[in-house]
Structures are given as structure tokens and as C-alpha cells.
Coordinates of C-alpha atoms and ligand atoms in Angstrom, one line a residue:
Chain A
M1 CA -9.2 -11.2 22.2
E2 CA -11.9 -10.9 19.6
R3 CA -10.7 -11.7 16.2
V4 CA -10.2 -8.8 13.8
L5 CA -8.5 -10.2 10.7
L6 CA -10.2 -13.6 10.7
K7 CA -13.6 -12.3 12.0
N8 CA -16.6 -14.1 10.6
I9 CA -14.6 -16.7 8.6
E10 CA -16.7 -19.6 9.9
N11 CA -19.6 -18.1 7.9
P12 CA -19.6 -19.9 4.6
E13 CA -20.6 -16.7 2.8
S14 CA -17.9 -14.6 4.6
A15 CA -16.3 -13.5 1.3
D16 CA -19.4 -11.8 0.1
I17 CA -19.5 -8.0 0.5
N18 CA -22.9 -7.9 2.2
E19 CA -21.8 -10.5 4.8
Y20 CA -18.7 -8.5 5.4
K21 CA -20.7 -5.3 5.9
K22 CA -23.1 -7.1 8.2
A23 CA -20.1 -8.2 10.3
G24 CA -19.1 -4.5 10.6
G25 CA -17.0 -4.1 7.5
Y26 CA -16.5 -1.0 5.3
K27 CA -16.6 1.3 8.4
G28 CA -12.9 2.2 8.4
L29 CA -12.8 3.4 4.8
P30 CA -15.6 6.1 5.1
K31 CA -13.9 7.3 8.3
A32 CA -10.6 7.5 6.5
L33 CA -12.1 9.4 3.6
G34 CA -13.2 12.1 6.1
M35 CA -9.5 12.5 7.2
Q36 CA -6.6 14.1 5.5
P37 CA -4.1 11.6 4.1
R38 CA -1.4 12.9 6.4
E39 CA -3.7 12.3 9.4
I40 CA -4.1 8.7 8.4
I41 CA -0.4 8.2 8.2
D42 CA -0.1 9.8 11.7
E43 CA -2.7 7.3 13.1
V44 CA -0.7 4.4 11.6
K45 CA 2.4 5.8 13.2
K46 CA 0.7 6.2 16.6
A47 CA -0.6 2.6 16.2
G48 CA 3.0 1.4 15.9
L49 CA 2.0 -0.9 13.0
R50 CA 4.8 -3.0 11.6
G51 CA 4.8 -4.9 8.3
R52 CA 3.7 -8.6 8.7
G53 CA 5.5 -9.9 5.6
G54 CA 8.6 -10.9 7.6
A55 CA 10.8 -8.0 8.3
G56 CA 8.6 -6.0 10.6
F57 CA 9.4 -2.6 8.9
P58 CA 7.4 0.3 10.4
V59 CA 4.5 0.9 8.0
A60 CA 4.1 4.7 8.6
M61 CA 7.8 5.2 7.7
K62 CA 7.5 3.5 4.4
W63 CA 4.3 5.4 3.6
T64 CA 5.9 8.7 4.5
F65 CA 8.7 8.2 2.1
A66 CA 6.4 7.2 -0.7
S67 CA 3.9 10.0 -0.2
A68 CA 6.7 12.6 0.0
D69 CA 8.0 11.7 -3.5
P70 CA 6.6 14.1 -6.0
K71 CA 6.3 11.6 -8.9
F72 CA 2.9 10.4 -10.1
P73 CA 1.1 8.0 -10.4
K74 CA 2.0 6.1 -7.3
Y75 CA 1.4 2.4 -6.9
L76 CA 0.3 0.2 -4.0
L77 CA 1.2 -3.4 -4.2
C78 CA -0.1 -6.1 -2.0
N79 CA 2.3 -8.9 -1.4
A80 CA 0.3 -12.1 -1.5
D81 CA 3.1 -14.3 -2.6
E82 CA 3.1 -16.2 0.7
G83 CA 5.9 -18.6 -0.3
E84 CA 7.9 -18.9 3.0
P85 CA 7.6 -22.6 3.8
G86 CA 5.3 -23.2 6.8
T87 CA 3.3 -20.1 6.1
F88 CA -0.5 -20.2 5.5
K89 CA -1.7 -17.1 7.3
D90 CA -2.6 -14.9 4.3
R91 CA -4.6 -17.6 2.6
P92 CA -7.6 -17.5 5.0
I93 CA -7.8 -13.7 4.5
L94 CA -7.5 -14.1 0.7
E95 CA -10.0 -16.9 0.5
K96 CA -12.5 -16.0 3.3
N97 CA -12.1 -12.4 4.1
P98 CA -11.1 -10.6 0.9
H99 CA -13.0 -7.4 1.6
I100 CA -10.9 -6.6 4.7
L101 CA -7.9 -6.5 2.3
I102 CA -9.7 -4.5 -0.3
E103 CA -10.9 -2.0 2.2
G104 CA -7.4 -1.8 3.7
M105 CA -5.9 -1.2 0.3
A106 CA -8.4 1.5 -0.5
I107 CA -7.5 3.2 2.8
S108 CA -3.8 2.9 2.1
G109 CA -4.2 4.0 -1.5
Y110 CA -5.9 7.2 -0.3
A111 CA -3.3 7.8 2.4
L112 CA -0.5 7.5 -0.1
G113 CA -2.1 9.2 -3.0
A114 CA -1.8 6.0 -5.0
E115 CA -4.4 5.5 -7.6
Y116 CA -3.5 2.0 -8.7
G117 CA -3.1 -1.1 -6.8
Y118 CA -2.2 -4.7 -7.6
V119 CA -2.5 -7.8 -5.5
Y120 CA 0.5 -10.0 -6.5
L121 CA -1.0 -13.4 -5.7
R122 CA 1.0 -16.6 -5.8
G123 CA 0.1 -19.0 -8.6
E124 CA -0.4 -21.8 -6.1
Y125 CA -3.7 -20.1 -4.8
P126 CA -6.0 -20.4 -7.8
G127 CA -9.1 -20.5 -5.5
A128 CA -8.1 -17.2 -3.9
K129 CA -7.8 -15.6 -7.3
D130 CA -11.5 -16.3 -8.1
V131 CA -12.6 -15.1 -4.7
L132 CA -10.6 -11.9 -4.9
N133 CA -11.8 -11.2 -8.4
R134 CA -15.4 -11.6 -7.4
A135 CA -14.8 -9.4 -4.3
I136 CA -13.1 -6.7 -6.3
A137 CA -16.1 -6.6 -8.8
Q138 CA -18.5 -6.3 -5.8
A139 CA -16.4 -3.5 -4.3
Y140 CA -16.5 -1.6 -7.7
E141 CA -20.3 -2.1 -7.8
Q142 CA -20.8 -0.6 -4.4
G143 CA -18.4 2.3 -4.9
F144 CA -15.5 1.2 -2.6
L145 CA -13.2 1.1 -5.6
G146 CA -13.2 3.2 -8.8
D147 CA -13.0 6.8 -9.8
N148 CA -15.3 8.3 -7.1
I149 CA -14.9 6.3 -3.9
G150 CA -17.4 7.2 -1.3
G151 CA -18.7 10.0 -3.6
K152 CA -15.5 12.0 -2.6
G153 CA -13.8 12.0 -6.0
V154 CA -11.1 9.6 -4.6
R155 CA -9.6 7.2 -7.2
F156 CA -8.3 3.8 -6.5
H157 CA -8.2 0.9 -9.0
L158 CA -7.3 -2.6 -8.1
A159 CA -6.4 -5.8 -10.0
V160 CA -5.0 -9.2 -9.3
H161 CA -1.7 -10.2 -10.8
Q162 CA -1.0 -13.9 -10.6
G163 CA 2.5 -15.1 -10.0
A164 CA 3.8 -18.4 -11.5
G165 CA 5.7 -20.3 -8.8
A166 CA 8.8 -18.5 -7.7
Y167 CA 9.5 -18.0 -4.0
I168 CA 11.9 -15.1 -4.7
C169 CA 9.0 -13.1 -6.1
G170 CA 8.0 -12.5 -2.5
E171 CA 11.0 -10.2 -2.2
E172 CA 9.6 -6.8 -3.0
T173 CA 11.9 -5.8 -5.8
A174 CA 11.7 -9.2 -7.4
L175 CA 7.9 -8.9 -7.1
I176 CA 8.1 -5.6 -9.0
E177 CA 10.3 -7.1 -11.7
S178 CA 7.8 -9.9 -12.0
L179 CA 4.8 -7.6 -12.2
E180 CA 6.5 -5.7 -15.0
G181 CA 6.7 -9.0 -16.9
D182 CA 10.3 -10.1 -16.2
K183 CA 12.1 -12.8 -14.4
G184 CA 11.8 -12.3 -10.7
Q185 CA 15.3 -11.2 -9.9
P186 CA 15.9 -8.7 -7.1
R187 CA 17.0 -5.1 -7.9
I188 CA 19.8 -3.3 -6.3
K189 CA 18.7 -0.8 -3.6
P190 CA 18.9 2.2 -3.5
P191 CA 16.9 3.5 -5.2
F192 CA 14.2 2.1 -3.0
P193 CA 10.7 1.1 -4.4
V194 CA 9.2 4.0 -2.4
N195 CA 10.9 6.3 -4.9
V196 CA 11.6 4.1 -8.0
G197 CA 9.3 1.1 -7.9
V198 CA 7.0 -0.5 -10.4
F199 CA 6.9 1.2 -13.8
S200 CA 9.6 3.5 -12.3
K201 CA 7.1 5.2 -10.0
P202 CA 6.9 5.5 -6.2
T203 CA 5.6 2.2 -4.9
V204 CA 4.6 0.8 -1.6
V205 CA 4.7 -3.0 -1.1
N206 CA 2.9 -4.3 1.9
N207 CA 1.9 -7.8 3.0
V208 CA -1.7 -9.0 2.9
E209 CA -2.0 -9.2 6.7
T210 CA -0.4 -5.7 7.1
L211 CA -3.0 -4.0 4.8
S212 CA -5.8 -6.0 6.4
N213 CA -5.1 -4.3 9.7
L214 CA -6.0 -0.8 8.3
P215 CA -9.8 -0.9 8.5
Y216 CA -9.8 -1.8 12.2
L217 CA -6.9 0.5 13.0
I218 CA -8.6 3.5 11.5
E219 CA -11.9 2.6 13.0
I220 CA -10.7 2.4 16.6
G221 CA -7.8 4.9 16.2
G222 CA -4.0 4.5 16.5
E223 CA -4.0 5.1 20.2
A224 CA -6.4 2.3 21.0
Y225 CA -4.8 0.0 18.5
S226 CA -1.4 0.5 20.1
K227 CA -2.8 -1.1 23.4
I228 CA -3.3 -4.5 21.7
G229 CA -0.6 -7.0 22.4
S230 CA 3.0 -6.3 22.7
P231 CA 3.7 -2.6 23.6
D232 CA 6.9 -2.7 21.4
C233 CA 5.0 -4.0 18.4
P234 CA 1.3 -3.9 18.8
G235 CA -1.7 -5.3 17.0
P236 CA -3.4 -8.6 16.3
K237 CA -1.2 -11.3 14.7
I238 CA -2.0 -14.4 12.7
Y239 CA 0.2 -17.3 13.8
C240 CA 0.1 -20.4 11.6
V241 CA 1.2 -23.6 13.3
S242 CA 2.0 -26.9 11.5
G243 CA 3.7 -30.1 12.5
H244 CA 3.4 -32.3 15.5
V245 CA 0.8 -30.4 17.7
E246 CA -2.7 -31.6 18.6
R247 CA -4.4 -28.8 16.8
P248 CA -2.4 -27.2 13.9
G249 CA -4.0 -24.3 12.1
V250 CA -4.2 -20.5 12.1
Y251 CA -4.6 -18.6 15.3
E252 CA -5.2 -14.8 15.5
L253 CA -3.8 -13.7 18.8
P254 CA -2.4 -10.5 20.3
M255 CA 1.1 -9.8 19.0
G256 CA 3.7 -11.0 21.5
T257 CA 1.9 -14.2 22.6
S258 CA 4.6 -16.6 23.9
L259 CA 5.7 -19.3 21.6
K260 CA 5.3 -21.8 24.4
D261 CA 1.6 -20.7 25.0
I262 CA 0.9 -21.0 21.3
I263 CA 2.2 -24.6 21.2
Y264 CA 0.9 -25.8 24.6
D265 CA -2.3 -23.8 25.1
H266 CA -3.7 -22.7 21.8
C267 CA -2.6 -25.8 19.8
G268 CA -3.3 -28.2 22.6
G269 CA 0.3 -29.3 23.1
M270 CA 2.3 -32.0 21.4
K271 CA 0.5 -34.6 19.3
A272 CA -0.1 -37.8 21.2
G273 CA 1.9 -36.4 24.1
R274 CA 5.2 -37.0 22.3
K275 CA 8.3 -35.0 23.2
L276 CA 9.2 -31.7 21.6
K277 CA 12.5 -31.7 19.7
A278 CA 12.7 -28.4 17.8
V279 CA 10.7 -25.5 16.7
I280 CA 11.1 -23.2 13.7
P281 CA 9.2 -20.2 14.8
G282 CA 8.7 -17.9 11.8
G283 CA 9.0 -19.9 8.6
I284 CA 11.8 -21.9 7.3
S285 CA 14.3 -19.0 6.9
T286 CA 14.2 -18.2 10.6
P287 CA 16.6 -19.8 13.2
V288 CA 15.4 -23.1 14.7
L289 CA 15.0 -23.2 18.5
P290 CA 15.5 -26.1 20.9
P291 CA 12.8 -26.9 23.5
D292 CA 14.4 -24.9 26.3
K293 CA 14.3 -21.7 24.3
I294 CA 10.6 -21.4 23.4
D295 CA 9.5 -19.2 26.3
C296 CA 9.7 -16.1 24.2
P297 CA 7.2 -13.4 23.1
M298 CA 6.4 -13.8 19.4
D299 CA 6.9 -10.3 18.0
F300 CA 9.4 -8.5 15.8
V301 CA 11.3 -6.8 18.7
N302 CA 11.6 -9.7 21.2
M303 CA 12.3 -12.7 19.0
P304 CA 15.8 -11.5 18.0
K305 CA 16.6 -11.2 21.7
H306 CA 15.8 -14.8 22.1
G307 CA 17.9 -16.0 19.2
S308 CA 15.4 -16.2 16.4
M309 CA 12.9 -14.0 14.4
L310 CA 9.2 -13.7 14.0
G311 CA 9.4 -13.9 10.3
S312 CA 6.0 -14.7 8.9
G313 CA 4.8 -16.2 12.2
A314 CA 4.9 -19.7 10.7
V315 CA 5.5 -22.1 13.6
I316 CA 6.8 -25.5 12.6
V317 CA 6.7 -27.9 15.5
M318 CA 8.8 -31.1 15.4
D319 CA 8.8 -34.0 17.8
E320 CA 11.4 -36.7 18.4
S321 CA 10.4 -38.7 15.3
V322 CA 12.1 -36.0 13.2
C323 CA 15.7 -36.2 11.9
L324 CA 17.0 -32.7 12.0
V325 CA 19.8 -33.3 9.5
K326 CA 17.1 -34.3 7.1
V327 CA 15.0 -31.2 7.8
C328 CA 18.1 -29.0 7.3
F329 CA 18.9 -30.9 4.0
R330 CA 15.3 -30.4 2.8
A331 CA 15.4 -26.7 3.6
L332 CA 18.6 -26.3 1.6
K333 CA 17.1 -28.2 -1.3
F334 CA 14.4 -25.5 -1.2
F335 CA 16.8 -22.6 -1.1
E336 CA 18.9 -24.1 -3.9
H337 CA 15.8 -24.5 -6.0
E338 CA 14.5 -21.0 -5.3
S339 CA 17.8 -19.1 -5.6
C340 CA 17.2 -16.8 -8.6
G341 CA 20.8 -17.2 -9.8
K342 CA 21.7 -13.5 -9.8
C343 CA 24.6 -13.6 -7.4
T344 CA 27.3 -16.1 -7.0
P345 CA 27.5 -16.8 -3.3
C346 CA 23.8 -17.7 -3.2
R347 CA 23.6 -19.5 -6.5
E348 CA 26.7 -21.7 -5.9
G349 CA 26.6 -21.7 -2.1
T350 CA 23.1 -23.1 -1.7
G351 CA 24.0 -25.9 -4.0
W352 CA 27.2 -26.7 -2.1
L353 CA 25.4 -26.7 1.2
R354 CA 22.7 -28.9 -0.1
K355 CA 25.3 -31.4 -1.5
I356 CA 27.3 -31.6 1.8
L357 CA 24.1 -32.0 3.8
G358 CA 22.9 -34.6 1.4
R359 CA 26.0 -36.7 1.9
I360 CA 25.8 -36.4 5.6
E361 CA 22.1 -37.4 5.6
H362 CA 22.8 -40.4 3.3
G363 CA 25.5 -41.7 5.6
E364 CA 28.4 -40.6 3.5
G365 CA 29.6 -37.6 5.5
V366 CA 33.3 -37.3 6.2
D367 CA 35.2 -35.7 9.0
G368 CA 35.4 -32.0 8.6
D369 CA 32.0 -31.7 6.9
I370 CA 30.5 -29.7 9.7
E371 CA 33.4 -27.2 9.5
L372 CA 33.0 -27.2 5.7
L373 CA 29.3 -26.4 6.1
L374 CA 30.1 -23.5 8.4
S375 CA 32.8 -22.2 6.2
V376 CA 30.5 -22.2 3.1
A377 CA 27.7 -20.6 5.1
G378 CA 30.1 -17.9 6.4
N379 CA 31.0 -17.1 2.8
I380 CA 27.4 -16.6 1.9
L381 CA 26.3 -14.6 4.9
G382 CA 26.3 -10.8 4.3
K383 CA 27.7 -11.3 0.7
T384 CA 24.5 -11.7 -1.2
F385 CA 22.3 -9.4 -3.2
C386 CA 19.1 -10.1 -1.3
P387 CA 18.2 -11.8 2.0
L388 CA 17.4 -15.2 0.5
G389 CA 21.1 -16.2 0.6
D390 CA 21.5 -15.0 4.2
G391 CA 18.4 -17.1 5.1
A392 CA 19.9 -20.2 3.6
A393 CA 23.3 -19.7 5.4
S394 CA 21.7 -19.0 8.8
V395 CA 19.5 -22.0 8.6
V396 CA 22.6 -24.2 8.4
Q397 CA 24.4 -22.2 11.1
N398 CA 21.5 -22.5 13.5
F399 CA 20.8 -26.2 13.0
I400 CA 24.4 -26.9 13.7
K401 CA 24.5 -24.5 16.7
H402 CA 21.7 -26.2 18.5
F403 CA 21.9 -29.8 17.2
R404 CA 25.5 -30.4 16.4
P405 CA 25.7 -33.8 18.1
E406 CA 23.0 -35.1 15.7
F407 CA 25.1 -34.1 12.7
E408 CA 28.3 -35.6 14.3
E409 CA 26.5 -38.8 15.0
H410 CA 25.3 -39.1 11.4
I411 CA 28.9 -38.6 10.2
R412 CA 30.4 -41.0 12.8
A413 CA 27.9 -43.8 12.5
G414 CA 27.1 -43.3 8.8
K415 CA 23.5 -43.4 9.7
C416 CA 20.6 -41.6 11.3
M417 CA 19.9 -41.9 15.0
V418 CA 16.2 -41.4 14.5
N419 CA 15.4 -43.3 11.3
G420 CA 18.2 -45.8 11.3
Chain B
M1 CA -2.0 -18.9 -33.4
F2 CA -4.5 -18.1 -30.7
R3 CA -8.2 -18.3 -31.2
E4 CA -10.0 -15.0 -31.4
T5 CA -11.4 -15.4 -27.9
A6 CA -7.9 -15.8 -26.4
I7 CA -6.7 -12.7 -28.2
K8 CA -9.6 -10.7 -26.8
E9 CA -8.9 -12.1 -23.4
I10 CA -5.2 -11.0 -23.6
E11 CA -6.2 -7.6 -24.9
A12 CA -8.5 -7.2 -21.9
I13 CA -5.7 -8.2 -19.5
R14 CA -3.4 -5.7 -21.3
E15 CA -5.8 -2.9 -20.3
Q16 CA -5.0 -3.5 -16.6
Y17 CA -1.4 -2.3 -17.0
P18 CA 0.4 0.7 -18.2
T19 CA 2.7 -1.4 -20.4
A20 CA 2.1 -4.3 -22.7
R21 CA 5.1 -6.1 -21.2
A22 CA 3.4 -6.3 -17.8
A23 CA 0.7 -8.5 -19.3
L24 CA 3.3 -11.1 -20.1
L25 CA 2.9 -13.4 -17.2
P26 CA -0.9 -13.6 -17.5
A27 CA -0.6 -14.0 -21.3
I28 CA 1.7 -16.9 -20.8
Y29 CA -1.0 -18.5 -18.5
V30 CA -3.5 -18.0 -21.3
A31 CA -1.2 -19.6 -23.8
Q32 CA -0.6 -22.6 -21.5
R33 CA -4.3 -23.1 -21.1
E34 CA -5.0 -22.8 -24.8
F35 CA -2.2 -25.0 -26.1
G36 CA -1.9 -27.3 -23.1
W37 CA 1.7 -26.5 -22.7
L38 CA 4.2 -23.9 -23.9
S39 CA 4.9 -25.2 -27.3
P40 CA 6.8 -23.2 -29.9
E41 CA 3.5 -22.1 -31.3
A42 CA 2.4 -20.9 -27.8
Y43 CA 5.5 -18.7 -27.5
E44 CA 5.1 -17.4 -31.0
S45 CA 1.4 -16.5 -30.3
V46 CA 2.2 -14.6 -27.0
S47 CA 5.1 -12.8 -28.8
S48 CA 2.9 -11.6 -31.6
V49 CA -0.1 -10.5 -29.5
L50 CA 2.0 -8.5 -27.0
G51 CA 4.8 -7.5 -29.3
V52 CA 7.4 -8.9 -27.0
P53 CA 10.3 -10.8 -28.7
R54 CA 10.0 -14.6 -28.6
A55 CA 13.3 -15.1 -26.9
T56 CA 12.1 -12.8 -24.1
V57 CA 8.8 -14.7 -23.7
R58 CA 10.8 -17.9 -23.4
G59 CA 13.4 -16.5 -21.1
V60 CA 10.8 -15.2 -18.7
A61 CA 8.6 -18.3 -18.9
T62 CA 11.5 -20.7 -18.1
F63 CA 12.2 -18.8 -14.9
Y64 CA 8.8 -19.8 -13.3
A65 CA 8.0 -23.2 -12.0
M66 CA 4.3 -23.2 -12.9
Y67 CA 4.8 -22.8 -16.6
K68 CA 5.0 -26.1 -18.4
H69 CA 7.6 -26.7 -21.2
R70 CA 6.4 -30.1 -22.3
P71 CA 3.1 -31.7 -22.9
M72 CA 1.2 -32.5 -19.7
G73 CA -1.3 -35.2 -18.6
R74 CA -5.0 -34.4 -18.5
H75 CA -4.8 -33.7 -14.8
L76 CA -2.0 -32.0 -12.9
V77 CA -1.1 -33.4 -9.5
Q78 CA 1.0 -31.0 -7.4
L79 CA 2.2 -32.6 -4.2
C80 CA 4.1 -30.7 -1.6
T81 CA 7.1 -32.2 0.1
N82 CA 8.5 -29.2 2.0
V83 CA 9.2 -29.5 5.7
S84 CA 5.7 -29.4 7.2
C85 CA 4.5 -32.0 4.7
M86 CA 7.7 -34.0 4.9
I87 CA 7.5 -34.5 8.6
L88 CA 4.0 -35.8 8.3
G89 CA 4.8 -38.4 5.6
A90 CA 4.8 -36.7 2.2
E91 CA 7.7 -38.8 1.0
K92 CA 5.8 -42.0 1.4
L93 CA 3.1 -40.5 -0.8
V94 CA 5.6 -39.7 -3.5
D95 CA 6.5 -43.4 -3.4
F96 CA 2.9 -44.4 -3.4
L97 CA 2.1 -42.3 -6.5
K98 CA 5.0 -44.0 -8.2
N99 CA 4.1 -47.5 -7.3
R100 CA 0.4 -47.2 -7.8
Y101 CA 0.1 -44.9 -10.8
G102 CA 3.6 -45.0 -12.3
L103 CA 4.0 -41.3 -11.7
E104 CA 7.5 -40.0 -11.3
A105 CA 8.3 -36.5 -10.1
G106 CA 8.1 -34.3 -13.2
G107 CA 6.7 -37.1 -15.3
M108 CA 3.4 -38.3 -16.8
S109 CA 1.5 -41.5 -16.3
S110 CA 1.7 -43.7 -19.4
D111 CA -2.1 -43.4 -20.1
G112 CA -1.7 -39.6 -20.2
R113 CA -4.1 -39.2 -17.3
F114 CA -1.9 -37.5 -14.8
S115 CA 1.3 -35.4 -14.5
L116 CA 3.1 -35.1 -11.2
V117 CA 5.0 -32.1 -10.0
I118 CA 6.7 -32.0 -6.7
M119 CA 6.0 -28.7 -5.1
E120 CA 7.7 -26.4 -2.6
C121 CA 5.3 -25.1 0.0
I122 CA 1.7 -24.7 -1.2
G123 CA 0.4 -23.0 2.0
A124 CA -1.6 -25.9 3.4
C125 CA 0.9 -26.7 6.2
G126 CA -1.7 -26.9 9.0
T127 CA -3.4 -29.7 7.1
A128 CA -0.3 -31.5 5.8
P129 CA 0.4 -33.5 3.8
A130 CA -1.3 -31.7 1.0
M131 CA -1.6 -31.5 -2.8
L132 CA -3.4 -29.6 -5.5
V133 CA -5.1 -31.5 -8.3
N134 CA -5.6 -29.0 -11.1
N135 CA -7.1 -26.0 -9.1
D136 CA -8.3 -27.9 -6.0
F137 CA -6.7 -28.3 -2.7
Y138 CA -6.7 -31.7 -1.0
E139 CA -5.4 -31.9 2.6
N140 CA -4.6 -34.4 5.4
L141 CA -3.7 -36.9 2.7
T142 CA -3.3 -40.6 3.2
E143 CA -2.6 -43.3 0.5
K144 CA -6.3 -44.4 0.7
Y145 CA -7.5 -40.8 0.4
I146 CA -5.3 -40.1 -2.6
E147 CA -6.9 -43.2 -4.3
E148 CA -10.3 -41.8 -3.6
I149 CA -9.5 -38.4 -4.9
L150 CA -7.8 -39.5 -8.1
E151 CA -10.8 -41.7 -8.9
K152 CA -12.7 -38.5 -9.6
Y153 CA -10.2 -37.4 -12.3
R154 CA -10.5 -39.5 -15.4
Ligands
FMN501 C1 13.3 -14.2 -0.2 C2 12.2 -13.3 0.3 C3 10.9 -13.7 0.3 C4 9.9 -12.9 0.8 N1 8.6 -13.4 0.7 C5 7.6 -12.6 1.1 C6 6.2 -13.1 1.0 O1 5.9 -14.2 0.5 N2 5.2 -12.3 1.4 C7 5.5 -11.1 2.0 O2 4.6 -10.3 2.3 N3 6.8 -10.6 2.1 C8 7.8 -11.4 1.7 N4 9.1 -10.9 1.8 C9 9.3 -9.5 2.4 C10 9.1 -8.5 1.3 O3 10.3 -8.2 0.6 C11 8.7 -7.1 1.9 O4 9.5 -6.8 2.9 C12 7.3 -7.1 2.4 O5 6.4 -7.6 1.4 C13 6.9 -5.8 2.9 O6 5.6 -5.7 3.4 P1 5.4 -5.4 4.9 O7 6.2 -4.2 5.3 O8 3.9 -5.2 5.0 O9 5.8 -6.6 5.7 C14 10.1 -11.7 1.3 C15 11.5 -11.2 1.4 C16 12.5 -12.0 0.9 C17 13.9 -11.5 1.0
SF4_502 S1 20.7 -13.9 -2.8 FE1 20.0 -15.6 -4.1 S2 17.9 -15.1 -4.5 FE2 18.9 -13.2 -3.7 S3 19.6 -12.1 -5.6 FE3 21.3 -13.4 -4.9 S4 21.0 -15.4 -6.1 FE4 19.1 -14.2 -6.2

């Protein structure tokens, strides 16, 4: 498949507007401006586009809700917080292909009737901030942003808002709080952001990769787009692979490419021919899989049937040199650190899980610790304000489900089977 | 109080939002750059330029990991130790920074040259282990490579 989202990124000048145009860019926007907003949403629906931020929510549905709300102005927010550990798929778009995102946002803004957009960019990507700001200035100069886009009187203004190092701000309502100048703590839903979002106005939050699909989708039409990749969940998808493979990196492939093929074909297999031990397929919050369960299509519809989730498409591959108790412990350290503290099960529970895992990892586990972990996890799951808590609990459950003997051995022997 | 240029900068940022409050995060970044860290004077300055209470400025700032609440070294080393970096040896690099430069997590080297912050994921997992020094990414790190890199930062 020819690359769409990461097209032309080998060109060192790819972030420049003229290079983007030479590579075929800014074709979708003029076409979109010749359509009615409703028609654009219909194309997106026909395309079957799902959000790439982690949950796979149908884009057209979210847009329909927001555009039906009579309140103005409306806002379009691009989620460029990319904090899910293992994820580095939005970064190449932001740093090397910013105009595809800007064009996508201008199309979405027009479709939604949103006149203002912000890119909520994680603080850890200072380089991307400069690239984006330059690209936005170029887009204003050439009339792709501003008060009279394409000479059609369409308004869309765009600015970058830099986050400051808080994973929870990737959650859309926390992102909104943060954009408003507050601590990034999630809001209760309903009301949903599509009705009461940033500055109390109808707001659509979409991921970088999601919005970057729009120019191509509009250019070729929803029908043709829906033929790419998985029929249940079409389109191109950026998978980002890290860990013990020969060629880690970002791979733009048809949605639904099998996890096995990603690891063994595209990434050249296991590093130095070592043995696969475990894979986290969609970022650290998604359920870990053992080697015999990786023959599964990587999309939002099929991964749950195979015991995990597509999440952000961040594949972390681990060979036999890895102690999984240690990985699980490190993951929970992350969740404890990033818990926003708003609700008790998550704020207290992640700390408890981390402590118990820590004592097992350090050879001080006691009989009953595994049951205790499962009991604490069970008391978090489904009882928290936002999905961060659920993520933490399910990480623990799934590591134990697939790799229980390793935890038992740690407790029994008081040391690690892998690292001694 | 801020220099005139910083006030102008914050006022320009303010224009990008419908409320003054929304300019708070970017204004705190400006304060951090101007004062080197978020000193009481930095809070006071943000508070008076945006008209947001000092306690609010502080409350918001302390929520976020990238705001610094104590004086920092001249260069900020941000090393990732999350899973993708960890399984490729990031912990050894933490030890190396300690032994070679006297840098502890969250601390500063005694000559004031570096501060070290241990990061959650910085989005460089495919080229792990990785770190940021000030605004620059460095990837596929080894002890030797870290020595070479840090030579450049005096
Ligand atoms: C704890 C947490 C962290 C999240 N982090 C991100 C993120 O970094 N980037 C992102 O696009 N979505 C993230 N999401 C999902 C967003 O809440 C939201 O669903 C998404 O931005 C919607 O965009 P999409 O429909 O285009 O996927 C996160 C959700 C949760 C609960
Ligand atoms: S689940 Fe955790 S992160 Fe989410 S609101 Fe509750 S405390 Fe905050």
C-alpha cells in the first residue's frame, strides 16, 4: 500500500507547505469546500473512519452530535498529547507532515461549523511545536487558514497549545480542563464535550492521526476509502513498534494487518533471533498477549475478540531477557504517578498495586499476594471516574492471567527467574 | 516582575483564547523561562499579568510535571525509563548518570551544570533508550554516547 499519512517524510523539507503541495497536498480541502458540510460528514460515515486515539469511536457519529448542537462558536481540538507509553505514531506527522494535519483540521472545522481549533501538543515535543507553528503561519499566508479560506468566506483559526507533562491530559475532558487553564482532571459525562466542551461550547476532540486521514478520505471519497484494510474498520493505520525486534519504528499499513506479520515481516522478526516472550499490542494500557495469541488482525473490532485492544497501535515486543513482573511493576509505577487523584479507587488503588508488585519484584512477596493484587484490581475496575483506573487494573489482571507462574516463582523463590 | 518583553509575549498569547485563564499554562512556561524556575516572584508575575489568583497559579502549576518548583541546572536532562526504554537498558543509564556526573533523579549536579528528571514515555520508543537535553532528542543511547552528547552542554 502506498503511504498516505507518512507520505514524503524521507524528504528533509517535507514539513514545508510547497513540498507538501508538490507531493499532492491541499487537494482535499478545496474539494471539501465545494461540498456541503453535511455531505462531508456523510463521506466520513461511508468511509467508516474510526478515531485513532485509542477508543476507535466512529468519527461521523461524534461530528453529527456536535454539528447538531445549536450553540456557537464550536471548537475543534486536536489531541496531540500522545502520552500512552510505547506510542510514537503522531510524532512523525507532527514533526514531518504537519500540513496533512492542518488540512485535515480545516476540512473538519468546515464540516462541523467550527471556527476555532487548537492542537493540544504534549510538552515533551518541543521540536514539533516549532514545526507546527511554522506550518500554521504558512497555511495562513496561503489562505488555507483564516477568515476567507479558499476565497469562500469560510473561517477557521488554528493555534498550538502546549501541555506540560501529564498523561491524563490525553483524556479528552481532562484535555479540555487543561486547555482552559486548569489542572487536568477529567469531567463527569454527560454532558459530553460535543455539547458542553471547551469554554462551555460544542467541542470535538480528535486524535492527530484521525484528523490527518481527512484530506485523503475526501480526495478519494468515502466509498473508495472504505476498501482499504479491514472491512470492519478501514483505512491506513500507523503502527509503532518498539522493543526486541530487528527493525523497530513506525509502519503505515492497512488497518487490520496481523500482529504476527507486523513483528515477523515488517519489523524483520525478533532481534538476534531470540525467542518472543510477550507482546503489548496497543500501548501499555492494553492487555499483554503471550506468543501463541499474536495471530490477530490489528484493528478496533477484531483485537477485543482476541483478548486485547488496538489502543494506540503501539506494539511493545519483549523477548526472554525480560522479567514480566518487573514490566508490570514499572507499568503500575507509571499509573500511580499519572493518576490525577480525583477518585479514590484509582488514586489509592494504583499505589497499592505498585507497592505489592514492588515487594514481589524485590523478592519480598508473600503467599496470597497474587490474590491480593487481583482483589485490589477488581475493586478498581469499573469504579473509577475515567478509564485510566480501569487501564491500570486490567494491566495487572492480564499479566497475571497469562504469566502467573512467573509471579508465583518470584514469591516462592524470593528472586527473579530471568535476572536472578 | 516580568520584563516588558515577557509581558508583551503573554499578552499576545492571551489573544489566542477567549478567556485570560486559558493563557495560564503558556504564561507559566514564559515565567519558567524568564526566572529559570517557578520562584515566588514568578507566580506573582503570572498572577498579576493574567489577573488569576496566585494560589490558583500555584495549584495549577504543581499539577504538571514539566513545571519546575526549584532552581535548575543550566541544562535539563530528561531520561525516559518507561517500559520500552527500560527493556533496552535505561536503568543502567540512570546509574551511569549518577556515577559519572553525580546526577540523582530529580537532582542537580554540584557544579550546577545539569539537572536530571526521570521521565515517563517521551515518544521515542522505536529508538530506545532515549532522552531529551533541553529541547533536543537523543536516541539509541549508550553510556559512551551520553558522554559525547553531554560534552556539548557546558
Ligand atoms: C487516560 C487516557 C489517556 C488518553 N490519551 C490520549 C492521547 O494521548 N491521545 C489521544 O489522541 N487520545 C487519548 N485518549 C483518548 C481521548 O480521550 C479521546 O478519546 C480521543 O482523543 C478521541 O479522538 P479520536 O476519536 O480521534 O480517537 C486518552 C484517553 C484516556 C482515558
Ligand atoms: S480514574 Fe484516576 S485518572 Fe481518572 S479521574 Fe479517577 S483518579 Fe483521575
